[in-house]
Tab-separated table of C-alpha atoms in Angstrom:
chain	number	residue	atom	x	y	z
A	1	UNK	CA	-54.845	-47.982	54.257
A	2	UNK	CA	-53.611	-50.438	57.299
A	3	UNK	CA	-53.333	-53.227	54.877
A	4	UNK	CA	-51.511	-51.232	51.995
A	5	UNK	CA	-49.245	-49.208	54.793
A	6	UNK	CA	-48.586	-52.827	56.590
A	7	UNK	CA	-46.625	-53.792	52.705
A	8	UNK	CA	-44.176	-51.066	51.971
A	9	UNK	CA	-41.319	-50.834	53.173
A	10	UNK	CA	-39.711	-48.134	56.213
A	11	UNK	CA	-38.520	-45.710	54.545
A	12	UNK	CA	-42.073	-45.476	52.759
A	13	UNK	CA	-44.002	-46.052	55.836
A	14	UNK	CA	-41.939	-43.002	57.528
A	15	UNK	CA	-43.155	-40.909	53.682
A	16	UNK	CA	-46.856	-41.878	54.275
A	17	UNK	CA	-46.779	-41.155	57.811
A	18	UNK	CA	-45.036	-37.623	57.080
A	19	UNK	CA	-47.901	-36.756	53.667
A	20	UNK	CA	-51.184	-37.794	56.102
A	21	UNK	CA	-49.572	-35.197	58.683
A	22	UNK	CA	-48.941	-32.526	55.870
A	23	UNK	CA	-52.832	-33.094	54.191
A	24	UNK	CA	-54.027	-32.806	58.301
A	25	UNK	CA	-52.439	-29.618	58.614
A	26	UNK	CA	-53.009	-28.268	55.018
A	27	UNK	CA	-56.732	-28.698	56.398
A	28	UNK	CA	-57.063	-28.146	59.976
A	29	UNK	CA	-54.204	-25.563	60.406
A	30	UNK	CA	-51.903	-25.972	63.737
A	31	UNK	CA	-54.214	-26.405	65.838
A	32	UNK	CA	-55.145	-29.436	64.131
A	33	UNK	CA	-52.113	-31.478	64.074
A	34	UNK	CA	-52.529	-34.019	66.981
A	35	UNK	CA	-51.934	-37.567	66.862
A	36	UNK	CA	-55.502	-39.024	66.659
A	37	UNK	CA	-56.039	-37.319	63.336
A	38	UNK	CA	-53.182	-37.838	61.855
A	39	UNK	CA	-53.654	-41.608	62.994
A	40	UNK	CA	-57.254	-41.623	61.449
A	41	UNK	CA	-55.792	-39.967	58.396
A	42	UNK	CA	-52.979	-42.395	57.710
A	43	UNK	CA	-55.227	-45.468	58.619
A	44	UNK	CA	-52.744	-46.616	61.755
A	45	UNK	CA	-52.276	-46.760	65.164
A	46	UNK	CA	-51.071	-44.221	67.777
A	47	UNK	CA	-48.201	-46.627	68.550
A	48	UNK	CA	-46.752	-46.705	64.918
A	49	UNK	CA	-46.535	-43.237	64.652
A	50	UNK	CA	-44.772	-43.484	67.739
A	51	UNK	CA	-42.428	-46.198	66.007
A	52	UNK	CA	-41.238	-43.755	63.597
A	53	UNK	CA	-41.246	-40.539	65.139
A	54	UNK	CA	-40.742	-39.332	68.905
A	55	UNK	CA	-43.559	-37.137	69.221
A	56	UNK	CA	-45.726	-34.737	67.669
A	57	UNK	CA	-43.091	-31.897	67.400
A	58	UNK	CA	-40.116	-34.047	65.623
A	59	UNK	CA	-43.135	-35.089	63.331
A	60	UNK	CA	-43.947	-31.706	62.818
A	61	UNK	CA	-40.259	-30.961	61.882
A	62	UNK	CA	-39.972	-33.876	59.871
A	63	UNK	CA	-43.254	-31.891	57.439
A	64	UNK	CA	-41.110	-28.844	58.091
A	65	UNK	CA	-38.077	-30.423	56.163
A	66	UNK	CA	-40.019	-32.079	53.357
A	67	UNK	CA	-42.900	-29.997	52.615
A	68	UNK	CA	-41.057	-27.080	50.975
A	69	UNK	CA	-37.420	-27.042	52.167
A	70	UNK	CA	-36.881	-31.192	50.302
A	71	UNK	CA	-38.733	-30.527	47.201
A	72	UNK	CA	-36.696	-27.111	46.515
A	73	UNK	CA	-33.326	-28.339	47.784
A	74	UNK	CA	-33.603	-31.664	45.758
A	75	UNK	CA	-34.153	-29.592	42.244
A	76	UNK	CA	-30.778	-27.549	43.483
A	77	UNK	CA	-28.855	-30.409	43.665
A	78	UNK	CA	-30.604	-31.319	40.235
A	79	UNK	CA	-29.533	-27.794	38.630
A	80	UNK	CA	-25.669	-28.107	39.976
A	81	UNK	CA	-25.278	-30.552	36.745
A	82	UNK	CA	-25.583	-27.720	34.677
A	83	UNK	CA	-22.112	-27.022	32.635
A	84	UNK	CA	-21.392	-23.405	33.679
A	85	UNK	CA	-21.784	-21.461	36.599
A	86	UNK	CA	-24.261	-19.035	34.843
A	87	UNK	CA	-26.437	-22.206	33.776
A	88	UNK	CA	-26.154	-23.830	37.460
A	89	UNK	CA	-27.112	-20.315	39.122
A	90	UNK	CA	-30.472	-20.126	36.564
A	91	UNK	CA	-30.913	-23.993	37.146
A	92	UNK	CA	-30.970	-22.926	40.729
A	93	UNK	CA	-33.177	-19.841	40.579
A	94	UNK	CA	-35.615	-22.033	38.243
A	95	UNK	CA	-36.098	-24.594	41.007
A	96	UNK	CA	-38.180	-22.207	43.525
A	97	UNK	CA	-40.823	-21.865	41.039
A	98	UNK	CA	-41.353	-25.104	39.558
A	99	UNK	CA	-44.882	-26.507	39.964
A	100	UNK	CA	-44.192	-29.134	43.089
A	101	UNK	CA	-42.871	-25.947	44.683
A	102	UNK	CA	-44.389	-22.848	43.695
A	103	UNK	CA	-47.795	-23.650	44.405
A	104	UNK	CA	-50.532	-22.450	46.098
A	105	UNK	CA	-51.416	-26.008	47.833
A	106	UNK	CA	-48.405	-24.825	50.604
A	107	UNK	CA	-50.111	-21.646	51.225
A	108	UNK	CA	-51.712	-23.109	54.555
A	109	UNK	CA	-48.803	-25.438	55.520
A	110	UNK	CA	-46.388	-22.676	55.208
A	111	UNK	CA	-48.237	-20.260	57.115
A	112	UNK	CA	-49.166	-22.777	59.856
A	113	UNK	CA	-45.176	-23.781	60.180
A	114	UNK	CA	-44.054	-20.074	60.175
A	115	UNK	CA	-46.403	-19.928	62.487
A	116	UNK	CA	-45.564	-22.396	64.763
A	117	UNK	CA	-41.835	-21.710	64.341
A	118	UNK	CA	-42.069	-18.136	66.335
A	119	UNK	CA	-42.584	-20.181	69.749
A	120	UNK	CA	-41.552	-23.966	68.715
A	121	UNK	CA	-38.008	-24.400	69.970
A	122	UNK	CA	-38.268	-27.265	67.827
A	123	UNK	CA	-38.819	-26.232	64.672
A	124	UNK	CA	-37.005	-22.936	65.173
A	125	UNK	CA	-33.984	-25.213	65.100
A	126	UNK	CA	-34.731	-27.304	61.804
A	127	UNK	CA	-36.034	-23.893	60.358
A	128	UNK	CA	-32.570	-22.092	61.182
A	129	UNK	CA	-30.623	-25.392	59.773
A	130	UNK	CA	-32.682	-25.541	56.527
A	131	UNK	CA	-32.798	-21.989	55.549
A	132	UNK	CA	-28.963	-21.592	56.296
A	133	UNK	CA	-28.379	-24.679	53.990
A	134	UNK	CA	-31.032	-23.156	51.226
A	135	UNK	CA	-29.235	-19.873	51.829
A	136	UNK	CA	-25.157	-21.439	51.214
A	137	UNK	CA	-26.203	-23.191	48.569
A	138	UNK	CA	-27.359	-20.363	46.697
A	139	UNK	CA	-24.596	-18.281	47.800
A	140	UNK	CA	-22.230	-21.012	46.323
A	141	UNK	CA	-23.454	-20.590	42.613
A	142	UNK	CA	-23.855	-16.700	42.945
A	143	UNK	CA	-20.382	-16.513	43.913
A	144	UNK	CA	-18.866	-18.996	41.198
A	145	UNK	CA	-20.552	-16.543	38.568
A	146	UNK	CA	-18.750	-13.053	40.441
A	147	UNK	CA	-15.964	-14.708	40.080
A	148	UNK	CA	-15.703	-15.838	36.950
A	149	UNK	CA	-16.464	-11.980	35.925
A	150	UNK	CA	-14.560	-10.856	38.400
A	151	UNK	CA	-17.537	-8.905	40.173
A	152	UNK	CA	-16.542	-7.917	44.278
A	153	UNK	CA	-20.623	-9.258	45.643
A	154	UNK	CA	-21.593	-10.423	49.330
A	155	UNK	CA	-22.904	-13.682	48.073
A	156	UNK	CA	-24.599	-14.620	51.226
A	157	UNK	CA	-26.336	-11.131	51.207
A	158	UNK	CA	-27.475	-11.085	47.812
A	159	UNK	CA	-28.525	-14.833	48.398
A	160	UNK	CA	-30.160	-13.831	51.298
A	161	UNK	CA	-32.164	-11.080	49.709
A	162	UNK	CA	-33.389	-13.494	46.856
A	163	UNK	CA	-35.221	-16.036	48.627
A	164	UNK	CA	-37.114	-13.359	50.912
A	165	UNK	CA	-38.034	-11.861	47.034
A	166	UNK	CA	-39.179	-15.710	46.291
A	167	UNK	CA	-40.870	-15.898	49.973
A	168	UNK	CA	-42.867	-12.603	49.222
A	169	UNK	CA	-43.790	-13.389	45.460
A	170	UNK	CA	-44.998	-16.545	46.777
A	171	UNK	CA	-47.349	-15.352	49.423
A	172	UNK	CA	-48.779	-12.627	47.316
A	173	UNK	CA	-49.502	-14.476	44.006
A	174	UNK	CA	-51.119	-17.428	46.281
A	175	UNK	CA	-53.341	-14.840	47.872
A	176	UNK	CA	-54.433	-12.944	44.505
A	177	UNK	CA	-52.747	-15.546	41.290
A	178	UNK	CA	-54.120	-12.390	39.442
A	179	UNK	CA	-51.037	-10.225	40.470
A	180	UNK	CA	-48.611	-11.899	39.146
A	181	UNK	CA	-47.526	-15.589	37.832
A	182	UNK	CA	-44.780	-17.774	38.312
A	183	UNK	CA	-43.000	-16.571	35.476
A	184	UNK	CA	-42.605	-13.205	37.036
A	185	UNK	CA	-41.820	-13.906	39.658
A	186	UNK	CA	-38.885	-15.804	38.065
A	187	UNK	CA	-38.025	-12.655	36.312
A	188	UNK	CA	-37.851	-10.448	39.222
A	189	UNK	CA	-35.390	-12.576	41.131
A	190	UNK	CA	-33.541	-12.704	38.477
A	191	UNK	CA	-33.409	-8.964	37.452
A	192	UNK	CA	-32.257	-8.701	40.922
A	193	UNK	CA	-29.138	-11.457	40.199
A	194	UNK	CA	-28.325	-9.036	37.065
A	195	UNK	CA	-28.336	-5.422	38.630
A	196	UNK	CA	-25.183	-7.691	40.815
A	197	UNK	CA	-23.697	-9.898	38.138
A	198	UNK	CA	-24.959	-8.232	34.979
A	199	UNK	CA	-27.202	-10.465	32.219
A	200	UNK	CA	-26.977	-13.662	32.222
A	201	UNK	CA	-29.045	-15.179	29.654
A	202	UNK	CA	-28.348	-13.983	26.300
């Protein structure tokens, strides 16, 4: 790994640095994520971590940011090429449960950050950044479709209320896939965008 991380270039190094941390605490949980075995995972030295990140907590902010929050916000920004605000605002609604997203291989990340994030002054702050950016974002589509019917809706509320329904559908189909899929979970959000807006596929 030395070898092959000593080639690529920063911006890569920072990426591999950033996946070996995610994989530690994916399998050791919070209490897991120290230096030395995220060092042993990536195949480098103490002192290049150190080169890219100024301690453990911004490189546990730095999983924080990518592990979810990048994939999700990058398909977003994907979906806003859609040619009307209906189509953006199911482009957008589609992007929480595509598969690098909505799956259950973040179940143990997720719950270590959240975890972490209730005493972390750290990651309390990227957390609060993040989700406010998540939540505008959706609030900008949902309110470009009231508006073009002319529907009086608290964008940032209804915005709000959808990604705690894609938070919860998460968690419970990763703990029992048997109680629902992603695909109805897609629906449900969704039927809760309608009872607002009214239908937006036809």
């Amino acid at each position: 790994m030395q070898k092959r991380f000593s080639r690529e270039n920063p911006e890569t190094r920072r990426r591999l640095l950033i996946e070996a941390a995610e994989r530690c605490l994916a399998t050791h949980g919070i209490q897991g994520f120290t230096i030395d075995r995220i060092c042993r995972e990536a195949g480098v030295s103490r002192g290049l971590i150190g080169h890219y990140f100024a301690g453990k907590d911004a490189l546990l902010a730095a999983v924080y940011r990518s592990s979810l929050y990048g994939a999700i916000m990058d398909r977003m920004a994907k979906a806003a090429g859609a040619a009307t605000p209906t189509g953006r605002l199911e482009a957008t609604i589609a992007a929480a449960f595509q598969p690098d997203t909505f799956k259950r291989a973040n179940l143990l990340v997720w719950l270590a950050l959240w975890g972490a994030a209730a005493t972390n002054p750290t990651l309390q702050k990227v957390h609060r950044w993040l989700y406010r950016r998540y939540r505008a974002r959706l609030a900008e589509e949902i309110a470009a479709v009231a508006a073009e019917r002319r529907i009086a809706v608290d964008a940032l509320v209804l915005a709000r209320n959808i990604i705690a329904l894609i938070d919860g559908l998460w968690l419970e189909w990763c703990l029992d896939p048997q109680a629902l899929n992603p695909a109805d979970a897609r629906a449900a959000c969704l039927g809760l965008i309608e009872a607002r807006l009214g239908r937006l596929s036809e």
